[in-house]
Amino acid sequence: MSRLVAFAAIQGGYKVVAEVEGELEKALQSYDASTKIGFPNTAYYLPVIYSLTGIKCETLEDLKKPMEFARGLLPPHIKGKNHLPYLGPLLDAGMAGIFAYEVKEALRILEEPDFYIPTEDPDIEAGKMWVGPADDTILRKRGVEFVDGSAPGFAAVVGAAPDAETAKLIVEDYQKKSLYIFCAAHHNGKTIIEQCLEAGMQVGWNTRIVPFGPDISSAVFALGFANRAAMAFGGVEPGDYRRMLMYNKNRIFAFVNALGDVGTEWAVAAAGCVNWGFPTLADTDIPEILPTGICTYEHVVANVPHDEICQKSVEVRGLKINITEIDIPLAFGPAFEGERVRGGDLFGQMGGGKTQCTELVKMAEMNDIEDGKVEVIGPDIGDMKEGDVLPLGILVQIAGREFQEDFEPIMERQIHHLINYIQGIMHIGQRDISWVRISKAAVEKGFTLKDIGVVLHAKFHQDFQKIVDKVQVTLYTKQEDVDKITAQAREEYKTRDARVDTMTDEDVDTFYSCSLCQSFAPSHVCTVSPERTGLCGAYNWMDCKAAFEINPTGPNQPIQKGKVLDPKLGRFEGVDEFIKVASKGAIETYNFYSMVHAPMTTCGCCECIAAMLPACNGIMTVGRDYTGDTPCGMKFTTLAGVMGGGAASPGFVGHSKFNITQKKFILGDGGLLRLVWMPKIVKDEIRERLNARGLKWALRTSLT
């Protein structure tokens, strides 16, 4: 290992620790020692310090302890030309610098509370470019993507590229690979975020280009995000530093790109990241650390060309990504799903209340369709002028030896994601209330409606090889054709809904597991029944049944429910046997319909959490999008901190929004009538189903 690397990192550690010690002393002279500090709307204090040491920093006075810890980590200075540096002192110096950077950011938030905008998207027009540390709502929403693999990792990019064009090249390359890009620091007064904006890109959590902050200290938010994910979803206890660092090395695939001159402050941050197993790749000529050890492969790699840095980073980190090019003129991938096409960018649109836009997937006989055939019947983008609207009907016909009608709605729901994955195209809604907005930039690059069909054909084949043999896509843009396909689709929707809504747990002998979140919450096992949807809201019984048919070795496995041990609480012999094995003995039993008596485990990805309110003998529930206080005295983030990681906590339970209106919702504890509070945002979302449930109850009561 180069002496220069160790020298730079250790010097950087001393410099940063001394600087932050001075800032803390100044703050203690300006504020009372009991002044509250912390990152807004999180349950993890200062997450790097808390997760690795167990130290809870809640006041200015509390910051002295981690700074003393950091000072104690600093190794001796390198002396003499024959000094033989090794990795240990470099890692210690790096960790000291990381602790100091987190304290520095806490002091910034105290002294400049409006410096960061704690939302998913920055307000560029108002000059609010930096989002700062992700709050727990964002963490849990985005954490799901790290669970299901749609976000395989993140690139922590510090500094700036030589120009905006190069910045766009690098960032879009990561987006295509579905990675998050966590951005911090500046180089010669320029940041990569400013370059992305200059290149016309949209930044924020929704596009996976996250502008944490303008200084190298802001990079600590990326490490904090990784450690919070380990605590929230992996059940890693605060203070268990070895398990925390190993968890990140083995499960959070991240790395650092240093764009620009690497000084001592950047060097100590890079050394700190090596503790997590996160390597650094630089575009400049810096000393390298090539032998393996802490990281999977090399630790520091230099002189990486900008057009190769993405692929080289993925290779060095040992990250496996399956990328298949789709023949359309625009970039494609999950990173573009959150992109918005706003008024000034809009070329044309379909649906959204301005025209009819309908989507339908239907099973077809093998000889009735032609694989790969994509037709646009009616006007296409080339026939439109800027500002025009068109009706749109998307009919996807699928034939396959293993394909069933039950799979139609599952495939249909993929249309929303797949169209959104096209850069410059926005899709909202589903079924017959869809809305497609097309940007000017997409049209300039040659986008046509046929490209939607090309994407659907390719992705249905790629993602559902077991059940799909042929895919034919027809896009209708004439009003009479769209009206016809809409009438057909509404009849199909009605039949599907009636089939699912009328099912009960008594109707079936088989439930389904969902162990998708076990990679982060090892003891969690979700069981999905017709009247107990998955607590994340993404899976109902029909979905799990279809998923098992599609992938028999996947996370959705059949469970023979067996003997009913308690019909009111919802306890089943077969379920008990299954979860005992699936949780590796951590959970021996739970009840489907109770939050008081042995409730189901919760992974942290739940849409809602219900809690007992002893003062009124009632029950409340809160969704993860609600950030305010609740009657139980805890915000959603605090509740999730208690409930996550696969815990089964009597008096609390995670559940989906849909589950609230199902007949067996907390049946063992009094049912829906026991519910006394929920936030308006949840109530509005389930309003129609809630009213329908009330009418059925009222009718039943009047008859008895």
XYZ file of C-alpha atoms in Angstrom:
704
model
C 0.000 0.000 0.000
C 1.317 3.441 -0.881
C 2.802 5.553 1.901
C 1.194 8.585 0.262
C -2.320 7.125 0.638
C -1.844 6.466 4.343
C -0.243 9.880 4.848
C -3.139 11.700 3.123
C -5.852 9.788 4.970
C -4.233 10.146 8.399
C -3.485 13.841 7.851
C -7.075 14.288 6.715
C -8.328 12.564 9.859
C -6.378 14.911 12.125
C -7.474 17.940 10.114
C -11.180 17.099 10.075
C -11.373 16.052 13.725
C -9.589 19.230 14.858
C -11.817 21.400 12.676
C -15.040 19.872 13.998
C -13.806 20.001 17.591
C -13.432 23.747 17.089
C -16.911 24.052 15.580
C -18.424 22.100 18.474
C -16.655 24.271 21.047
C -17.936 27.393 19.298
C -21.489 25.992 19.257
C -21.310 25.195 22.983
C -20.373 28.820 23.613
C -23.282 30.057 21.492
C -26.027 27.624 22.594
C -27.030 25.921 25.807
C -25.435 22.480 26.181
C -28.925 20.933 26.427
C -29.926 22.268 22.994
C -31.543 19.508 20.933
C -29.689 18.280 17.840
C -30.307 15.547 15.273
C -31.402 14.800 11.730
C -35.059 15.733 11.048
C -37.760 13.048 11.226
C -35.530 10.082 11.958
C -35.538 7.569 14.787
C -31.801 6.874 14.537
C -30.182 9.934 16.172
C -26.919 10.463 14.258
C -27.133 7.137 12.428
C -23.473 6.314 11.720
C -22.387 7.077 15.281
C -25.454 5.417 16.815
C -25.305 2.281 14.668
C -21.588 1.642 15.228
C -21.160 2.734 18.856
C -24.646 2.759 20.359
C -24.137 6.406 21.411
C -27.398 8.389 21.261
C -26.675 12.019 20.400
C -29.687 14.138 21.312
C -28.107 17.349 22.671
C -25.043 19.462 22.001
C -23.461 18.062 25.150
C -23.877 14.540 23.758
C -21.629 15.387 20.794
C -18.556 15.524 23.021
C -18.504 11.762 23.467
C -18.311 10.751 19.749
C -15.693 13.458 19.166
C -13.598 12.018 22.015
C -14.094 8.603 20.399
C -12.948 9.991 17.042
C -9.892 11.622 18.595
C -8.987 8.280 20.192
C -9.166 6.517 16.828
C -6.548 8.725 15.203
C -3.327 6.718 14.657
C 0.196 8.131 15.076
C 1.461 10.406 12.327
C 3.606 8.789 9.652
C 7.264 9.483 10.407
C 10.435 8.691 8.549
C 11.018 7.700 4.968
C 11.106 3.989 5.862
C 7.674 3.934 7.499
C 5.720 0.812 6.459
C 2.049 1.761 6.372
C -0.690 -0.846 6.556
C -4.457 -0.820 6.270
C -5.356 -0.690 9.981
C -4.284 2.903 10.760
C -5.833 4.118 7.513
C -9.189 2.545 8.453
C -9.075 4.066 11.948
C -8.291 7.510 10.578
C -11.118 7.127 8.052
C -13.651 6.183 10.720
C -12.533 9.114 12.880
C -13.133 11.426 9.920
C -16.592 9.937 9.246
C -17.671 10.435 12.888
C -16.429 14.036 12.747
C -18.255 14.673 9.469
C -21.539 13.453 10.965
C -21.120 15.784 13.946
C -20.286 18.607 11.532
C -23.540 18.030 9.630
C -25.541 17.937 12.889
C -24.061 21.324 13.800
C -24.922 22.688 10.353
C -28.566 21.623 10.749
C -28.662 23.283 14.194
C -27.197 26.561 12.981
C -28.810 26.597 9.526
C -32.111 24.681 9.869
C -33.256 25.739 6.392
C -30.047 24.750 4.594
C -31.491 21.369 3.555
C -34.964 20.729 2.159
C -36.164 17.437 3.721
C -38.254 16.238 0.774
C -37.840 13.758 -2.067
C -37.285 16.473 -4.653
C -35.292 19.712 -4.283
C -36.958 23.054 -5.015
C -34.548 24.351 -7.630
C -36.566 27.489 -8.414
C -36.485 28.514 -4.758
C -32.759 27.865 -4.582
C -33.205 24.793 -2.360
C -30.910 22.336 -4.118
C -29.785 20.049 -1.278
C -32.046 17.461 0.363
C -29.714 16.474 3.220
C -30.221 13.297 5.258
C -33.159 11.159 4.123
C -35.949 11.097 6.670
C -37.397 7.775 7.751
C -40.367 8.023 5.380
C -37.995 8.174 2.425
C -35.799 5.455 3.906
C -38.664 2.986 4.208
C -40.128 3.845 0.830
C -36.780 3.485 -0.923
C -35.635 0.606 1.244
C -38.202 -1.627 -0.444
C -36.301 -1.180 -3.703
C -33.118 -2.491 -2.079
C -35.148 -5.457 -0.771
C -36.705 -6.505 -4.071
C -33.576 -5.871 -6.134
C -34.957 -3.037 -8.255
C -32.149 -0.927 -6.737
C -29.073 -3.196 -6.604
C -26.885 -0.570 -4.908
C -25.704 3.029 -4.979
C -22.861 5.116 -6.367
C -21.620 7.825 -3.986
C -20.331 10.491 -6.384
C -18.217 13.301 -4.915
C -16.923 16.291 -6.829
C -17.711 17.198 -10.414
C -16.987 16.010 -13.933
C -14.991 18.153 -16.371
C -18.220 19.353 -17.974
C -21.995 18.886 -17.919
C -21.976 16.498 -20.886
C -19.566 14.131 -19.107
C -21.579 14.363 -15.884
C -24.721 13.370 -17.743
C -22.907 10.460 -19.411
C -21.756 9.063 -16.043
C -25.012 9.575 -14.164
C -27.247 8.187 -16.918
C -25.010 5.125 -17.138
C -25.727 4.425 -13.472
C -29.436 5.101 -13.957
C -29.567 2.534 -16.745
C -28.177 -0.002 -14.291
C -30.910 0.958 -11.784
C -28.409 2.279 -9.236
C -28.985 5.277 -6.979
C -26.507 8.136 -7.361
C -25.799 9.827 -4.001
C -24.063 13.149 -4.702
C -21.953 15.351 -2.423
C -19.000 17.761 -2.426
C -17.739 20.191 -5.041
C -14.625 20.450 -7.168
C -13.332 23.917 -8.015
C -16.659 25.364 -6.922
C -18.746 23.076 -9.161
C -20.909 20.093 -8.161
C -22.130 17.215 -10.288
C -25.690 18.123 -9.330
C -25.297 21.565 -10.876
C -23.872 19.902 -13.972
C -26.843 17.524 -14.178
C -29.227 20.482 -13.980
C -27.208 22.285 -16.625
C -27.598 19.201 -18.842
C -31.390 19.325 -18.428
C -31.666 16.367 -16.055
C -34.155 16.105 -13.200
C -32.662 15.432 -9.780
C -34.142 14.072 -6.562
C -35.043 10.749 -4.996
C -37.632 10.078 -7.713
C -34.967 9.978 -10.418
C -32.404 8.322 -8.104
C -30.038 11.302 -8.477
C -29.911 12.406 -4.843
C -28.306 15.810 -4.077
C -27.205 15.249 -0.458
C -25.093 18.389 -0.043
C -22.333 20.634 -1.444
C -19.501 19.564 0.905
C -17.554 16.347 1.402
C -19.078 16.069 4.883
C -22.476 15.563 3.202
C -21.237 12.206 1.902
C -21.789 10.861 5.424
C -25.535 10.820 4.635
C -24.928 7.955 2.183
C -23.272 5.867 4.905
C -26.043 6.809 7.309
C -28.640 5.624 4.793
C -26.855 2.278 4.459
C -26.592 1.779 8.226
C -30.212 2.757 8.831
C -31.279 0.210 6.213
C -29.351 -2.428 8.155
C -31.100 -1.475 11.412
C -34.574 -1.016 9.907
C -34.708 -4.040 7.632
C -31.883 -6.303 8.780
C -32.449 -6.222 12.517
C -28.821 -5.212 13.213
C -28.613 -3.857 16.757
C -27.033 -0.428 17.401
C -23.496 -0.833 18.687
C -22.893 -4.161 16.933
C -20.270 -2.537 14.714
C -18.808 -5.740 13.305
C -22.146 -7.090 12.140
C -23.115 -3.639 10.842
C -20.018 -3.337 8.671
C -20.214 -6.933 7.455
C -23.902 -6.521 6.630
C -23.093 -3.513 4.451
C -20.198 -5.251 2.739
C -22.296 -8.309 1.894
C -25.707 -6.743 1.186
C -25.440 -3.046 0.323
C -23.528 -2.838 -2.944
C -22.068 0.640 -2.924
C -18.894 2.411 -4.018
C -17.412 5.904 -4.276
C -16.558 7.837 -7.438
C -14.130 10.684 -6.746
C -14.327 13.170 -9.634
C -11.580 15.766 -9.305
C -8.487 16.365 -7.199
C -8.421 14.163 -4.104
C -7.149 16.188 -1.156
C -6.754 15.087 2.454
C -10.439 15.694 3.336
C -11.602 13.498 0.452
C -8.915 10.943 1.258
C -10.134 10.465 4.829
C -13.727 10.074 3.596
C -12.612 7.426 1.094
C -10.650 5.633 3.822
C -13.743 5.708 6.009
C -15.855 4.106 3.289
C -13.404 1.217 3.010
C -14.525 0.161 6.518
C -17.909 -0.605 4.947
C -16.327 -2.553 2.092
C -17.111 0.332 -0.285
C -14.173 0.938 -2.717
C -13.209 4.257 -4.308
C -12.601 4.819 -8.022
C -11.062 8.107 -9.120
C -10.640 9.859 -12.457
C -7.284 11.341 -11.343
C -3.791 9.960 -10.792
C -3.849 9.085 -7.084
C -1.988 6.276 -5.276
C -3.887 3.003 -5.477
C -4.664 0.221 -3.000
C -5.109 -2.810 -5.218
C -4.735 -5.889 -2.971
C -7.976 -7.326 -1.650
C -8.745 -7.317 2.050
C -11.610 -5.290 3.458
C -13.321 -4.683 0.112
C -14.392 -7.545 -2.125
C -11.700 -6.655 -4.649
C -9.543 -3.514 -4.960
C -9.891 -0.700 -2.407
C -8.760 2.344 -4.422
C -8.485 2.445 -8.227
C -7.145 5.496 -10.080
C -7.122 7.000 -13.564
C -10.449 5.499 -14.579
C -11.764 7.062 -17.848
C -15.158 8.723 -17.554
C -16.733 6.509 -20.205
C -15.587 3.407 -18.293
C -16.074 4.473 -14.676
C -19.575 3.021 -14.336
C -18.699 -0.443 -15.616
C -15.382 -0.475 -13.732
C -17.123 0.513 -10.472
C -19.646 -2.285 -10.813
C -16.838 -4.740 -11.538
C -14.652 -3.650 -8.601
C -17.568 -3.785 -6.170
C -18.490 -7.290 -7.346
C -22.021 -6.225 -8.247
C -23.886 -8.429 -10.725
C -26.373 -6.572 -12.934
C -28.331 -8.068 -15.789
C -28.722 -5.383 -18.435
C -30.444 -6.074 -21.734
C -30.664 -3.348 -24.336
C -34.117 -2.573 -25.733
C -34.281 -1.191 -29.252
C -35.839 2.222 -28.649
C -34.293 5.683 -29.150
C -34.482 6.546 -25.416
C -32.732 5.304 -22.294
C -34.699 2.729 -20.306
C -34.626 1.572 -16.685
C -36.272 1.843 -13.221
C -34.282 4.997 -12.458
C -36.547 6.959 -14.842
C -39.782 5.835 -13.158
C -39.924 8.898 -10.914
C -39.294 11.343 -13.757
C -41.990 13.964 -14.274
C -43.045 15.580 -17.551
C -44.153 19.056 -16.518
C -45.943 21.716 -18.519
C -42.900 23.382 -20.041
C -41.477 20.020 -21.118
C -44.737 18.576 -22.481
C -45.175 17.730 -26.152
C -48.438 15.751 -26.039
C -50.517 13.476 -23.852
C -53.153 10.753 -23.706
C -55.721 10.270 -20.955
C -55.623 12.114 -17.652
C -59.214 13.286 -18.046
C -58.478 14.983 -21.360
C -59.024 11.854 -23.462
C -59.710 8.196 -22.774
C -56.681 6.005 -22.066
C -57.243 2.294 -21.420
C -54.976 -0.715 -20.903
C -55.894 -4.371 -21.197
C -53.940 -7.613 -21.153
C -55.715 -10.689 -22.543
C -54.723 -14.292 -22.927
C -54.689 -15.489 -26.538
C -54.451 -18.782 -28.347
C -51.019 -19.605 -29.682
C -52.074 -19.487 -33.338
C -54.116 -16.302 -33.024
C -51.259 -13.851 -32.519
C -47.846 -13.114 -34.010
C -44.956 -12.757 -31.597
C -43.272 -9.360 -31.793
C -46.004 -7.776 -33.868
C -46.520 -4.161 -32.734
C -49.112 -2.034 -34.505
C -50.275 1.548 -34.068
C -53.780 1.868 -35.524
C -54.468 5.553 -35.983
C -52.356 8.713 -35.644
C -48.872 8.443 -34.105
C -46.544 11.015 -32.543
C -45.423 12.197 -35.978
C -49.023 13.204 -36.739
C -49.296 15.388 -33.627
C -48.406 19.021 -33.077
C -47.020 20.280 -29.787
C -49.859 20.500 -27.245
C -52.117 17.958 -29.009
C -53.937 15.169 -27.182
C -54.887 11.693 -28.397
C -57.078 8.895 -27.055
C -55.128 5.680 -26.463
C -56.014 2.045 -26.052
C -53.226 -0.460 -25.313
C -54.123 -4.095 -25.947
C -51.497 -6.676 -25.076
C -52.246 -10.242 -26.119
C -50.166 -12.986 -24.550
C -49.992 -16.657 -25.454
C -48.078 -19.264 -23.513
C -48.296 -22.925 -22.631
C -48.220 -22.024 -18.924
C -50.176 -18.777 -19.181
C -53.524 -18.501 -17.346
C -56.285 -15.924 -17.163
C -55.375 -15.311 -13.514
C -52.074 -13.871 -14.724
C -53.739 -11.142 -16.821
C -54.100 -8.492 -14.086
C -50.556 -9.154 -12.858
C -49.128 -8.563 -16.320
C -51.419 -5.582 -16.816
C -50.027 -3.881 -13.717
C -46.527 -4.132 -15.197
C -47.535 -1.692 -17.965
C -47.401 1.224 -15.514
C -43.810 0.515 -14.473
C -42.535 -0.387 -17.908
C -43.815 2.740 -19.646
C -42.451 4.850 -16.778
C -39.050 3.237 -17.249
C -38.767 5.028 -20.625
C -36.807 8.254 -20.236
C -38.946 11.306 -20.914
C -42.278 9.441 -20.713
C -44.584 9.708 -17.693
C -47.325 7.199 -16.883
C -49.906 7.559 -14.118
C -52.777 5.258 -13.162
C -53.876 1.953 -14.623
C -56.825 0.176 -16.203
C -59.168 2.713 -17.838
C -57.906 5.805 -15.988
C -54.334 5.856 -17.288
C -52.460 8.990 -18.257
C -49.416 9.152 -20.549
C -47.402 12.363 -20.967
C -44.658 12.643 -23.592
C -41.824 15.148 -23.317
C -40.413 17.298 -26.078
C -36.986 15.783 -25.480
C -38.357 12.281 -26.125
C -39.931 13.367 -29.418
C -36.722 15.089 -30.493
C -34.894 11.779 -30.013
C -37.394 9.990 -32.255
C -39.874 8.444 -29.800
C -43.088 7.008 -31.255
C -46.010 5.139 -29.718
C -44.682 1.970 -31.298
C -41.771 2.145 -28.853
C -44.237 1.438 -26.032
C -45.154 -1.805 -27.741
C -41.479 -2.674 -28.306
C -40.796 -2.222 -24.580
C -43.803 -4.308 -23.490
C -42.932 -7.130 -25.880
C -39.282 -7.248 -24.805
C -39.835 -6.954 -21.052
C -42.694 -9.461 -20.868
C -40.423 -11.971 -22.568
C -37.441 -11.124 -20.356
C -39.246 -11.018 -17.017
C -41.777 -13.806 -17.525
C -39.994 -16.388 -19.624
C -41.676 -19.318 -17.900
C -45.231 -18.330 -18.854
C -44.831 -16.208 -21.989
C -44.277 -17.627 -25.471
C -45.794 -14.907 -27.659
C -46.626 -11.231 -27.143
C -48.508 -9.040 -29.587
C -49.201 -5.371 -28.848
C -51.769 -3.142 -30.533
C -52.074 0.571 -29.777
C -55.307 2.260 -30.840
C -55.526 6.041 -31.242
C -58.825 6.432 -33.122
C -61.699 7.390 -30.859
C -64.067 4.646 -32.048
C -61.407 1.965 -31.543
C -60.496 3.254 -28.079
C -64.174 3.303 -27.062
C -64.544 -0.284 -28.196
C -61.495 -1.557 -26.320
C -62.560 0.410 -23.230
C -65.983 -1.237 -23.162
C -64.342 -4.662 -23.430
C -61.822 -3.811 -20.728
C -64.462 -2.635 -18.234
C -66.295 -5.920 -18.506
C -63.026 -7.747 -17.841
C -62.254 -5.544 -14.815
C -65.685 -6.183 -13.338
C -65.287 -9.955 -13.637
C -61.826 -9.888 -12.062
C -62.858 -7.687 -9.125
C -65.899 -9.793 -8.357
C -63.758 -12.912 -8.244
C -61.261 -11.442 -5.754
C -63.657 -9.431 -3.570
C -65.934 -12.367 -2.915
C -63.154 -14.719 -1.803
C -62.765 -15.575 1.875
C -60.117 -17.413 3.839
C -62.559 -20.273 4.254
C -62.763 -20.690 0.471
C -59.204 -21.936 0.086
C -57.011 -24.637 1.609
C -53.779 -22.927 0.583
C -52.284 -19.632 1.700
C -49.001 -18.217 0.362
C -45.832 -17.027 2.034
C -43.859 -13.958 1.077
C -40.241 -13.993 2.177
C -39.100 -11.196 -0.129
C -37.999 -9.059 2.829
C -36.050 -11.781 4.609
C -32.800 -10.554 3.126
C -33.210 -7.528 5.405
C -35.455 -8.969 8.151
C -34.341 -12.600 8.595
C -37.089 -13.641 11.054
C -39.966 -12.082 9.115
C -42.403 -14.347 7.292
C -45.479 -12.781 5.732
C -48.443 -15.072 5.056
C -50.958 -13.867 2.491
C -54.544 -15.115 2.457
C -57.614 -13.907 0.550
C -58.589 -11.735 3.535
C -55.101 -10.816 4.742
C -53.192 -9.048 1.964
C -49.433 -8.615 2.166
C -48.567 -5.874 4.640
C -46.518 -4.005 2.010
C -49.695 -3.619 -0.085
C -47.996 -5.061 -3.169
C -49.310 -8.620 -2.981
C -52.752 -10.151 -2.568
C -53.589 -13.865 -2.558
C -54.178 -13.971 -6.315
C -50.847 -12.266 -6.963
C -48.970 -14.739 -4.783
C -50.700 -17.688 -6.409
C -49.735 -16.399 -9.830
C -46.199 -15.566 -8.686
C -45.736 -19.143 -7.478
C -46.938 -20.467 -10.812
C -44.488 -18.179 -12.579
C -41.553 -18.880 -10.253
C -41.986 -22.041 -8.137
C -38.721 -21.444 -6.253
C -39.404 -17.786 -5.536
C -40.434 -15.981 -2.336
C -44.138 -16.890 -2.650
C -44.527 -20.492 -1.519
C -47.812 -22.360 -0.916
C -48.794 -23.061 2.692
C -51.390 -25.718 3.467
C -53.355 -23.938 6.184
C -54.342 -27.218 7.843
C -56.492 -27.377 10.964
C -58.120 -24.133 12.115
C -56.866 -23.685 15.681
C -58.696 -20.396 16.345
C -61.197 -19.023 13.771
C -61.610 -15.655 15.513
C -57.932 -14.831 15.963
C -56.945 -16.550 12.717
C -54.502 -19.230 13.813
C -53.823 -22.217 11.571
C -51.842 -25.368 12.244
C -50.203 -25.483 8.816
C -49.165 -21.839 9.035
C -47.548 -22.401 12.442
C -45.542 -25.310 11.062
C -44.418 -23.325 8.043
C -43.357 -20.124 9.829
C -41.433 -22.055 12.481
C -39.217 -23.453 9.722
C -39.159 -20.334 7.523
C -38.138 -18.072 10.431
C -35.492 -20.604 11.518
C -37.236 -21.074 14.847
C -37.470 -17.372 15.728
C -41.280 -17.327 15.374
C -43.423 -20.297 16.392
C -46.930 -18.942 15.877
C -48.929 -15.879 14.964
C -52.536 -14.871 14.345
C -53.911 -13.373 11.136
C -56.734 -11.321 12.647
C -55.272 -9.960 15.876
C -52.815 -7.274 16.877
C -53.067 -8.092 20.586
C -52.633 -11.857 20.687
C -49.459 -13.059 18.890
C -49.706 -10.695 15.888
C -48.045 -11.336 12.542
C -44.416 -10.247 12.156
C -43.578 -6.903 10.565
C -40.606 -6.299 8.286
C -40.533 -2.506 8.096
C -41.899 -2.262 4.534
C -45.515 -2.115 5.742
C -47.905 0.473 4.335
C -49.545 1.043 7.725
C -49.004 0.266 11.396
C -51.918 -0.191 13.784
C -51.495 0.448 17.508
C -53.602 0.077 20.652
C -54.875 3.234 22.392
C -55.515 2.129 26.002
C -56.930 5.518 27.051
C -60.033 5.015 24.896
C -59.852 1.226 24.471
C -59.583 1.791 20.733
C -57.195 1.211 17.867
C -55.451 3.667 15.543
C -53.589 3.113 12.301
C -51.147 5.347 10.426
C -49.652 5.140 6.938
C -45.984 5.667 6.226
C -46.692 8.780 4.141
C -48.008 10.580 7.233
C -45.201 12.378 9.078
C -47.199 13.994 11.884
C -47.808 12.915 15.466
C -50.329 10.168 16.236
C -52.593 9.587 19.257
C -50.284 6.850 20.567
C -47.500 9.405 21.008
C -45.276 7.970 18.283
C -44.799 8.966 14.667
C -44.808 6.324 11.967
C -41.012 6.367 11.878
C -40.791 5.600 15.600
C -43.417 2.859 15.345
C -41.556 1.326 12.419
C -38.342 1.398 14.410
C -40.084 -0.613 17.127
C -41.878 -2.953 14.721
C -39.342 -3.496 11.942
C -36.810 -6.234 11.438
C -39.272 -9.114 11.765
C -40.647 -8.348 15.231
C -44.024 -9.585 16.502
C -45.138 -6.994 19.080
C -48.493 -7.426 20.877
C -50.480 -4.202 20.658
C -48.979 -3.282 17.290
C -49.141 -4.776 13.807
C -48.174 -3.852 10.277
C -50.752 -4.132 7.491
C -51.723 -2.839 4.054
C -54.201 -0.046 3.362
C -56.442 -2.492 1.485
C -56.560 -4.746 4.547
C -58.406 -2.067 6.559
C -61.572 -2.680 4.550
C -61.340 -6.459 4.491
C -63.894 -8.242 6.692
C -61.371 -9.935 8.959
C -59.252 -6.871 9.724
C -58.362 -7.188 13.455
C -61.455 -9.392 13.838
C -60.027 -10.937 16.995
C -59.779 -7.511 18.636
C -63.216 -6.169 17.741
C -62.834 -5.498 14.028
C -63.153 -2.251 12.116
C -65.553 -0.740 14.678
C -62.654 -0.667 17.137
C -60.753 1.741 14.856
C -60.982 5.291 16.253
C -58.281 7.215 14.332
C -56.441 7.262 11.028
C -54.895 10.191 9.122
C -56.967 11.851 6.421
C -54.438 10.855 3.744
C -55.219 7.172 4.358
C -58.959 7.744 4.745
C -59.176 9.561 1.409
C -57.280 6.800 -0.353
C -59.654 4.036 0.785
C -62.790 6.193 0.893
C -64.869 4.231 -1.646
C -64.127 0.839 -0.128
C -64.632 2.200 3.385
C -68.059 3.588 2.480
C -69.030 0.327 0.773
C -67.989 -1.625 3.860
C -70.080 0.695 6.047
C -73.153 0.280 3.856
C -72.882 -3.513 4.015
C -72.573 -3.379 7.801
C -75.544 -1.018 8.111
C -77.696 -3.255 5.897
C -76.750 -6.356 7.853
C -77.523 -4.584 11.154
C -80.928 -3.374 9.962
C -81.892 -6.874 8.862
C -81.023 -8.334 12.247
